[in-house]
Each structure stands twice: as C-alpha cells, then as structure tokens.
Amino acid sequence: MTAPHRKTVEATRDDWQTPPAIFQTWNGRFRFTGDAAASPANHLARLFFTEDGGADSQGDGQREPWARLGPRVWCNPPYSTARQWAARCIAASREGQLVVPLVPSATDTWYWRELAQRASEVWLSRGRVSFVNPATGIAVPGNPVGSTLFVLSSAPPLSPTLAFFDARDGRPCTRRGEVAFYENPLGV
C-alpha cells in the first residue's frame, strides 16, 4: 500500500527524490559516500543501491551489504516500505557505518521508535518536505506528513540530541526559525 503523499501517477510509485537543497545541507556535514535507496534517475551519491538491484546501480539496497556504499550512507527510502528500510539502516549502523535516513515522522510506528532509540541525533522537520516528482523534476508541496532525519552510528548515546531542520533547505533551525550553525562532529 502506498503512503498518501506518494499517490500521484502510477508510474512514479515510491521514487520521489529528496530535494537537492536538503541533501546538499546534510552532505556538506557528512560527505555521504553512498545512497542506499535510490534509482538511476534520482540518486544523490555516486554509489547507490536501488530497491531491486537494477542494472545501473551497485546492487539491491535490501539485500547487498551496505559496506559497499562506503562509511557514510544517505537513505531516503520508499515511504511505503519504510519499516523494512529502517531495519536495514539499523543493521548498517551496527556494522559500523554512519547512516542518515529521512523517514516520515510517524512516531506511532515501530520503525520510527527503533530508529529514535538507536540515533545519536533526531531531527524533526519544521514544515513539510516537498519531494521532487520523478516524472516532472519539480518539487511538489502538500506532503501531508512531517519528516524526521536520524543520525545513526555504531555507538548511539544514552540521550540523543533532538533538534529541528528547515523542510525547505534542510538547514538546522532554532525555535524561532533562525539558522543554527554547528561544528562538523566527524571532522570529515
């Protein structure tokens, strides 16, 4: 079953792209080496996996070891299968990779709570992310659900950082909406 915000034309299914501005903000911090849930048309890192291991990708994101994507992995999974992707994100982080998934803010779901418990940082969207329609290449407003970015690493702290990011460009923000800058904790 497709999530409500992913229901457009049948041909686009779950392959909506992360807005480039959001990816660029987080890529500036982490310098992602791979994109775990992408397509040849919407991948944001040089190395990427697809849902089914299509010919242009490096493999199937649900089956291949994510170590093949390098040490820092971005993951904007198909929201209709977010639970399965969350389990893969957690497994990859336990294997030593830094993983940053962007998922629906569905706090009542198993996968969201599991990600939150494993995360060193939990970033809630301020506003709704306008994902890019793969058929038109245009960001479409009207997403009915907020989004959460998790930062997962091999050793999550006892108490994760909770913060907010601007849904328009991914930049961290304070309660009043001013941009809050941060140091690069990884030194990458």
Short mmCIF file of C-alpha atoms in Angstrom, two decimals, residues 24-164:
data_model
loop_
_atom_site.label_atom_id
_atom_site.label_comp_id
_atom_site.label_asym_id
_atom_site.label_seq_id
_atom_site.Cartn_x
_atom_site.Cartn_y
_atom_site.Cartn_z
CA GLN A 24 23.32 19.27 -0.01
CA THR A 25 22.97 20.61 3.54
CA TRP A 26 23.47 17.18 5.11
CA ASN A 27 26.06 16.11 2.56
CA GLY A 28 28.03 19.22 3.50
CA ARG A 29 28.15 17.92 7.04
CA PHE A 30 28.72 14.19 6.44
CA ARG A 31 30.07 13.88 2.87
CA PHE A 32 27.99 10.84 2.03
CA THR A 33 29.71 8.03 0.17
CA GLY A 34 26.53 6.20 -0.84
CA ASP A 35 22.76 6.44 -1.33
CA ALA A 36 21.06 3.25 -0.12
CA ALA A 37 17.57 3.63 -1.60
CA ALA A 38 17.72 5.35 -4.96
CA SER A 39 17.11 4.90 -8.64
CA PRO A 40 19.30 5.68 -11.65
CA ALA A 41 17.22 8.85 -12.12
CA ASN A 42 17.21 10.15 -8.53
CA HIS A 43 20.41 9.00 -6.79
CA LEU A 44 22.27 11.71 -4.92
CA ALA A 45 25.60 9.98 -4.30
CA ARG A 46 27.96 8.42 -6.84
CA LEU A 47 27.49 4.96 -5.31
CA PHE A 48 23.88 3.89 -4.91
CA PHE A 49 21.60 0.92 -4.42
CA THR A 50 18.10 0.54 -5.81
CA GLU A 51 15.10 -1.34 -4.45
CA ASP A 52 15.65 -4.21 -6.84
CA GLY A 53 19.34 -4.08 -7.81
CA GLY A 54 18.68 -2.64 -11.26
CA ALA A 55 21.40 -2.67 -13.91
CA ASP A 56 22.67 0.88 -13.29
CA SER A 57 23.04 0.54 -9.52
CA GLN A 58 25.66 -1.15 -7.38
CA GLY A 59 23.04 -3.60 -6.07
CA ASP A 60 19.82 -4.21 -4.20
CA GLY A 61 19.52 -1.99 -1.11
CA GLN A 62 17.53 -4.61 0.74
CA ARG A 63 20.00 -7.47 0.13
CA GLU A 64 23.51 -6.17 -0.54
CA PRO A 65 25.90 -5.31 2.31
CA TRP A 66 25.83 -1.55 2.72
CA ALA A 67 29.57 -1.56 3.34
CA ARG A 68 29.80 -1.48 -0.47
CA LEU A 69 28.44 2.08 -0.29
CA GLY A 70 31.27 3.33 1.92
CA PRO A 71 31.31 4.55 5.52
CA ARG A 72 28.63 7.31 5.34
CA VAL A 73 25.26 6.46 3.81
CA TRP A 74 22.21 8.58 2.96
CA CYS A 75 18.83 6.82 2.83
CA ASN A 76 15.53 8.35 1.71
CA PRO A 77 13.59 5.09 1.44
CA PRO A 78 10.29 4.48 -0.32
CA TYR A 79 7.89 5.57 2.40
CA SER A 80 5.54 2.66 1.68
CA THR A 81 8.29 0.27 2.83
CA ALA A 82 9.93 2.48 5.48
CA ARG A 83 9.77 -0.27 8.10
CA GLN A 84 11.98 -2.65 6.09
CA TRP A 85 14.43 0.14 5.25
CA ALA A 86 14.61 1.22 8.89
CA ALA A 87 15.71 -2.29 9.84
CA ARG A 88 18.44 -2.12 7.16
CA CYS A 89 19.57 1.32 8.41
CA ILE A 90 19.85 0.00 11.97
CA ALA A 91 21.76 -3.10 10.82
CA ALA A 92 24.23 -1.00 8.81
CA SER A 93 24.84 1.32 11.75
CA ARG A 94 25.52 -1.67 13.99
CA GLU A 95 28.10 -2.80 11.43
CA GLY A 96 29.96 0.49 11.86
CA GLN A 97 28.53 2.76 9.19
CA LEU A 98 27.11 6.20 9.75
CA VAL A 99 23.59 6.16 8.27
CA VAL A 100 21.24 9.15 7.88
CA PRO A 101 17.70 8.08 6.93
CA LEU A 102 14.95 10.57 6.06
CA VAL A 103 11.61 8.98 7.00
CA PRO A 104 8.03 10.04 7.78
CA SER A 105 7.55 11.43 11.29
CA ALA A 106 5.32 8.51 12.20
CA THR A 107 6.05 8.42 15.92
CA ASP A 108 3.39 5.78 16.47
CA THR A 109 5.21 3.19 14.35
CA TRP A 110 7.69 0.51 15.36
CA TYR A 111 10.32 1.64 12.87
CA TRP A 112 10.29 5.30 13.99
CA ARG A 113 10.70 4.33 17.65
CA GLU A 114 13.50 1.85 16.81
CA LEU A 115 15.35 4.48 14.79
CA ALA A 116 14.90 7.04 17.59
CA GLN A 117 16.29 4.62 20.17
CA ARG A 118 19.40 3.95 18.03
CA ALA A 119 20.00 7.56 16.92
CA SER A 120 22.64 9.92 18.22
CA GLU A 121 20.61 12.76 16.69
CA VAL A 122 16.90 13.11 15.88
CA TRP A 123 15.99 15.99 13.55
CA LEU A 124 12.30 16.80 13.08
CA SER A 125 11.24 18.85 10.07
CA ARG A 126 9.94 22.33 10.61
CA GLY A 127 7.35 22.35 7.87
CA ARG A 128 6.71 19.64 5.31
CA VAL A 129 9.31 18.44 2.83
CA SER A 130 8.33 18.98 -0.80
CA PHE A 131 9.75 15.91 -2.51
CA VAL A 132 10.74 16.04 -6.19
CA ASN A 133 8.33 14.34 -8.58
CA PRO A 134 10.38 11.99 -10.80
CA ALA A 135 8.09 12.50 -13.80
CA THR A 136 8.41 16.31 -13.82
CA GLY A 137 11.57 17.05 -11.81
CA ILE A 138 9.57 19.60 -9.80
CA ALA A 139 9.27 19.72 -6.01
CA VAL A 140 5.63 19.16 -5.08
CA PRO A 141 4.20 20.82 -1.95
CA GLY A 142 1.38 19.25 0.01
CA ASN A 143 3.15 16.40 1.78
CA PRO A 144 0.59 15.52 4.50
CA VAL A 145 3.18 14.27 6.98
CA GLY A 146 6.31 15.73 8.54
CA SER A 147 9.72 14.12 8.16
CA THR A 148 12.48 13.02 10.52
CA LEU A 149 16.20 12.74 9.87
CA PHE A 150 18.04 10.32 12.14
CA VAL A 151 21.81 10.15 12.57
CA LEU A 152 22.73 6.54 13.30
CA SER A 153 26.22 5.37 14.22
CA SER A 154 27.68 2.25 15.77
CA ALA A 155 27.53 3.61 19.33
CA PRO A 156 24.45 5.75 19.98
CA PRO A 157 24.50 7.89 23.12
CA LEU A 158 22.21 7.29 26.07
CA SER A 159 20.35 10.50 25.27
CA PRO A 160 20.13 11.63 21.62
CA THR A 161 20.17 15.25 20.50
CA LEU A 162 16.71 16.43 19.47
CA ALA A 163 16.61 19.34 17.03
CA PHE A 164 14.75 20.77 14.04
#
